[in-house]
Amino acid sequence: MRRASSMASVSSEVKRTIRGFTLRDGATQTGGDSNETLGGGVSVGVPDKNSATGPSYDYRTTLIDCAVLNCSGTRGGGTRRVRAVRTIYDNCFASMNGSAARDGQFYWCVFRDSQDSKSTSASALCDVTLVNCTVIGCNVFAILPTSGTKINNVWNSYIALCGDVGQSRAGVCLFSSVAINGNDVTADGASKTDSDDYQLMGPAVWDFRPIANGDLDGQGKRDYLAQIPEEYRDKDFLGNAVPSSGDLHVGAVQATATPASGRISFSSVHSADLKVA
């Protein structure tokens, strides 16, 4: 689905919900009005939110149970200025920053394979709030603050296999999160930023369940669900009910996976017949 120019702005008087859609192959212009170069899948203009900061932002456009695939722009390749719930961003691109999304709130979302031009400001996300999200396999910085002036808050989330977590200690803050290669971030005592263990069942095939007994299992803080608007707290990325008590897992999926073990047995093959390809 290619973004139409009529989607470039949304009145502050109207709230819109996009539910259950796949937004594919959207792209923006590359020059002219800067507003026309942001948000390849969905772009919302200003004013779109109130003057408050952080989770009390009142975003006027919400994506629920959507997929944003292969979209591109100068900034915010997938979306700009939206709230997204249980939505996956896959293989989106930006020539500057925010290859998946710029400026938004994201709950139970997955960001996968975000691409960029590898500039010094390349990032998968820019100026965002994340709660129980998974960011994996991006070839750029995971999160970038705008000139260090905007705070990116990350609660109960997992970031792995990205260029780095962020570029500014003043601009990226982790709370009860797990980040591989977690340099240049401010993290609370419950966050882990030095893990290099395999944590997900099979992200290459969109299986984002955390491995049982790993760093993500039961390490999320239930209090941080209060950062999510009440109507979006009860279902995870897969649409499964979030347990009302007990441990909360880090990341977008609350069901854990126990990998099967196995081996290949050669009962009638001589070692001399086995060659390295």
Coordinates of C-alpha atoms in Angstrom, one line a residue:
M1 CA 0.0 0.0 0.0
R2 CA 1.6 3.3 -1.1
R3 CA 1.1 6.3 1.0
A4 CA -1.1 8.9 -0.6
S5 CA -0.3 12.5 -0.3
S6 CA -3.6 13.1 1.4
M7 CA -2.3 11.3 4.4
A8 CA 0.4 13.9 5.0
S9 CA -1.5 15.6 7.8
V10 CA -4.2 14.8 10.4
S11 CA -6.3 17.4 12.1
S12 CA -5.7 17.6 15.9
E13 CA -9.5 17.5 16.2
V14 CA -9.8 13.9 14.8
K15 CA -8.4 10.6 16.0
R16 CA -7.9 7.8 13.5
T17 CA -7.3 4.1 13.9
I18 CA -5.8 1.9 11.2
R19 CA -6.5 -1.7 12.2
G20 CA -5.4 -5.0 10.6
F21 CA -3.8 -3.5 7.5
T22 CA -0.6 -4.3 5.7
L23 CA 1.2 -1.1 4.6
R24 CA 3.6 -2.3 1.9
D25 CA 6.1 -0.5 -0.4
G26 CA 5.2 3.0 0.6
A27 CA 7.7 5.7 -0.3
T28 CA 8.0 9.5 0.0
Q29 CA 9.5 12.2 -2.1
T30 CA 13.2 12.9 -1.8
G31 CA 13.1 16.7 -2.0
G32 CA 10.9 19.7 -1.7
D33 CA 8.8 20.2 1.4
S34 CA 10.5 18.3 4.3
N35 CA 7.1 17.1 5.5
E36 CA 6.8 15.2 2.2
T37 CA 10.0 13.3 2.8
L38 CA 9.0 11.7 6.1
G39 CA 6.9 8.6 6.9
G40 CA 6.9 6.2 3.9
G41 CA 4.0 4.1 5.2
V42 CA 2.0 6.6 7.3
S43 CA 3.0 10.3 7.9
V44 CA 1.0 12.5 10.3
G45 CA 1.6 16.2 10.3
V46 CA 1.3 18.7 13.2
P47 CA -0.4 19.5 15.4
D48 CA -0.9 15.8 16.2
K49 CA -0.3 15.6 19.9
N50 CA -0.6 17.8 23.0
S51 CA 2.3 19.7 24.6
A52 CA 3.0 17.0 27.3
T53 CA 6.0 14.7 27.1
G54 CA 6.6 11.0 27.2
P55 CA 3.8 8.5 27.4
S56 CA 1.2 11.3 27.9
Y57 CA 1.6 12.4 24.3
D58 CA -1.8 12.3 22.7
Y59 CA -1.0 10.7 19.3
R60 CA -4.0 11.2 16.9
T61 CA -3.3 8.2 14.7
T62 CA -3.0 4.6 16.0
L63 CA -2.0 1.4 14.1
I64 CA -3.3 -1.8 15.7
D65 CA -2.4 -5.3 14.5
C66 CA -0.8 -4.0 11.3
A67 CA 2.3 -4.8 9.3
V68 CA 4.5 -2.1 7.9
L69 CA 6.7 -3.7 5.2
N70 CA 9.4 -2.4 2.9
C71 CA 8.5 1.2 3.3
S72 CA 11.0 4.0 2.8
G73 CA 11.6 7.7 3.4
T74 CA 14.2 10.3 4.3
R75 CA 13.3 10.0 8.0
G76 CA 10.7 7.6 9.4
G77 CA 10.8 5.1 6.6
G78 CA 7.9 3.2 8.0
T79 CA 5.9 5.8 10.0
R80 CA 6.1 9.2 11.5
R81 CA 4.1 10.5 14.5
V82 CA 1.9 7.5 15.2
R83 CA 1.1 5.2 18.0
A84 CA 1.4 1.5 17.1
V85 CA 0.1 -1.5 19.0
R86 CA 0.9 -5.2 18.1
T87 CA 2.4 -4.1 14.8
I88 CA 5.5 -5.4 13.0
Y89 CA 7.9 -3.2 11.0
D90 CA 10.0 -5.3 8.6
N91 CA 12.6 -4.3 6.1
C92 CA 11.9 -0.5 6.2
F93 CA 14.5 2.0 5.0
A94 CA 15.5 5.6 5.6
S95 CA 18.3 7.6 4.1
M96 CA 18.9 9.6 7.3
N97 CA 17.4 8.2 10.5
G98 CA 14.4 6.4 11.9
S99 CA 14.3 3.7 9.2
A100 CA 11.4 1.9 10.9
A101 CA 9.8 4.9 12.7
R102 CA 10.3 8.4 13.8
D103 CA 8.5 10.1 16.7
G104 CA 5.9 7.7 18.2
Q105 CA 4.7 5.4 20.9
F106 CA 5.0 1.6 20.4
Y107 CA 3.4 -1.1 22.5
W108 CA 3.9 -4.9 21.9
C109 CA 5.6 -4.1 18.6
V110 CA 8.4 -5.8 16.7
F111 CA 11.0 -4.0 14.6
R112 CA 13.0 -6.3 12.3
D113 CA 15.7 -5.8 9.6
S114 CA 15.5 -2.0 9.5
Q115 CA 18.0 -0.7 6.9
D116 CA 19.7 2.7 6.5
S117 CA 22.4 4.4 4.4
K118 CA 24.8 3.9 7.3
S119 CA 25.3 7.6 7.9
T120 CA 26.5 8.7 11.3
S121 CA 22.9 9.3 12.3
A122 CA 21.5 6.0 10.9
S123 CA 19.0 4.4 13.2
A124 CA 16.0 2.1 13.3
L125 CA 14.0 4.4 15.6
C126 CA 14.2 8.0 16.5
D127 CA 12.4 10.0 19.3
V128 CA 10.3 7.1 20.5
T129 CA 8.7 5.5 23.6
L130 CA 8.8 1.7 23.6
V131 CA 7.0 -0.6 26.1
N132 CA 7.4 -4.4 25.7
C133 CA 8.8 -4.2 22.2
T134 CA 11.5 -6.3 20.3
V135 CA 14.0 -4.6 18.1
I136 CA 16.2 -7.1 16.3
G137 CA 18.5 -7.5 13.3
C138 CA 18.8 -3.9 12.2
N139 CA 22.1 -2.8 10.6
V140 CA 22.1 0.6 12.2
F141 CA 21.8 2.2 15.7
A142 CA 18.7 0.9 17.4
I143 CA 17.6 4.3 18.7
L144 CA 18.6 7.8 18.1
P145 CA 17.6 11.0 19.9
T146 CA 17.3 14.2 17.9
S147 CA 20.5 16.0 18.7
G148 CA 20.3 14.6 22.2
T149 CA 17.4 16.8 23.1
K150 CA 14.5 14.3 23.1
I151 CA 14.5 11.4 25.5
N152 CA 13.8 7.9 24.2
N153 CA 12.3 5.7 27.0
V154 CA 12.5 2.0 26.6
W155 CA 10.5 -0.2 29.1
N156 CA 10.5 -4.1 29.3
S157 CA 12.0 -4.3 25.8
Y158 CA 14.7 -6.4 24.0
I159 CA 17.2 -5.0 21.6
A160 CA 19.7 -7.3 19.8
L161 CA 21.8 -7.6 16.6
C162 CA 21.7 -3.9 15.9
G163 CA 24.6 -1.6 15.3
D164 CA 24.3 -0.3 18.9
V165 CA 21.5 0.7 21.2
G166 CA 21.9 4.5 21.0
Q167 CA 24.3 7.4 20.5
S168 CA 23.6 9.6 23.5
R169 CA 23.7 8.8 27.2
A170 CA 21.3 11.7 27.7
G171 CA 18.9 10.5 25.0
V172 CA 18.3 6.7 25.4
C173 CA 17.0 5.3 28.7
L174 CA 16.4 1.6 29.4
F175 CA 14.2 0.3 32.2
S176 CA 14.0 -3.5 32.9
S177 CA 15.2 -4.1 29.4
V178 CA 17.8 -6.4 27.7
A179 CA 20.2 -4.9 25.1
I180 CA 23.0 -6.7 23.4
N181 CA 25.9 -4.3 22.7
G182 CA 24.2 -1.7 25.0
N183 CA 26.7 1.1 24.7
D184 CA 25.9 4.8 25.2
V185 CA 22.6 4.4 27.1
T186 CA 21.3 5.2 30.6
A187 CA 20.0 2.0 32.1
D188 CA 18.3 1.2 35.4
G189 CA 19.6 -1.6 37.7
A190 CA 17.2 -4.2 36.2
S191 CA 18.4 -3.7 32.6
K192 CA 21.1 -5.9 31.1
T193 CA 23.3 -4.4 28.5
D194 CA 26.1 -7.0 28.2
S195 CA 24.3 -10.2 27.3
D196 CA 25.3 -12.0 24.1
D197 CA 23.2 -15.1 24.6
Y198 CA 20.7 -16.3 22.0
Q199 CA 17.3 -15.1 23.3
L200 CA 14.6 -15.7 20.7
M201 CA 13.2 -18.9 19.3
G202 CA 13.4 -18.0 15.5
P203 CA 13.3 -14.4 14.5
A204 CA 14.2 -15.3 10.9
V205 CA 10.8 -17.0 10.6
W206 CA 9.0 -14.4 12.7
D207 CA 9.0 -16.5 15.9
F208 CA 9.7 -13.9 18.5
R209 CA 9.0 -15.9 21.6
P210 CA 11.8 -15.6 24.2
I211 CA 13.8 -18.7 25.1
A212 CA 12.6 -20.2 28.4
N213 CA 15.0 -19.6 31.3
G214 CA 16.8 -16.9 29.4
D215 CA 17.5 -13.3 30.2
L216 CA 14.1 -12.2 28.9
D217 CA 12.1 -14.8 30.9
G218 CA 10.4 -13.2 33.8
Q219 CA 12.7 -10.1 33.8
G220 CA 10.1 -7.5 32.9
K221 CA 8.6 -5.3 35.5
R222 CA 4.8 -5.4 35.7
D223 CA 4.6 -1.8 37.0
Y224 CA 5.7 -0.6 33.6
L225 CA 2.5 -1.8 32.0
A226 CA 1.1 1.4 33.4
Q227 CA 3.0 3.2 30.7
I228 CA 0.6 1.6 28.1
P229 CA -2.9 3.0 27.7
E230 CA -5.3 0.7 29.5
E231 CA -7.1 -0.4 26.4
Y232 CA -3.8 -1.9 25.0
R233 CA -2.4 -3.7 28.1
D234 CA -4.2 -7.0 27.9
K235 CA -2.8 -8.6 24.7
D236 CA 0.8 -9.2 23.5
F237 CA 2.2 -9.1 19.9
L238 CA 0.6 -12.4 19.1
G239 CA -2.8 -11.4 20.5
N240 CA -2.4 -13.7 23.5
A241 CA -3.7 -12.5 26.8
V242 CA -1.1 -10.9 29.1
P243 CA -1.1 -12.8 32.4
S244 CA -2.8 -10.7 35.1
S245 CA -0.2 -11.8 37.7
G246 CA 3.1 -13.5 38.0
D247 CA 6.2 -12.9 35.9
L248 CA 6.3 -10.6 32.9
H249 CA 8.7 -11.3 30.1
V250 CA 10.9 -8.8 28.3
G251 CA 9.9 -8.1 24.7
A252 CA 6.8 -8.2 22.6
V253 CA 5.7 -11.8 23.2
Q254 CA 4.7 -13.2 26.6
A255 CA 4.8 -16.9 25.7
T256 CA 8.2 -18.5 26.1
A257 CA 9.6 -21.3 24.0
T258 CA 11.7 -24.4 25.0
P259 CA 13.9 -25.3 22.0
A260 CA 14.0 -29.0 21.0
S261 CA 17.4 -30.7 21.2
G262 CA 18.5 -33.3 18.7
R263 CA 21.5 -34.8 16.9
I264 CA 22.4 -36.4 13.6
S265 CA 23.6 -40.0 13.9
F266 CA 25.7 -41.6 11.2
S267 CA 25.3 -45.3 11.8
S268 CA 26.7 -46.7 8.6
V269 CA 29.0 -44.0 7.3
H270 CA 32.8 -44.2 7.7
S271 CA 34.6 -41.1 8.9
A272 CA 36.7 -41.2 5.6
D273 CA 33.5 -40.6 3.7
L274 CA 32.7 -37.3 5.5
K275 CA 34.2 -34.4 3.7
V276 CA 34.0 -30.7 4.5
A277 CA 32.1 -28.8 1.8

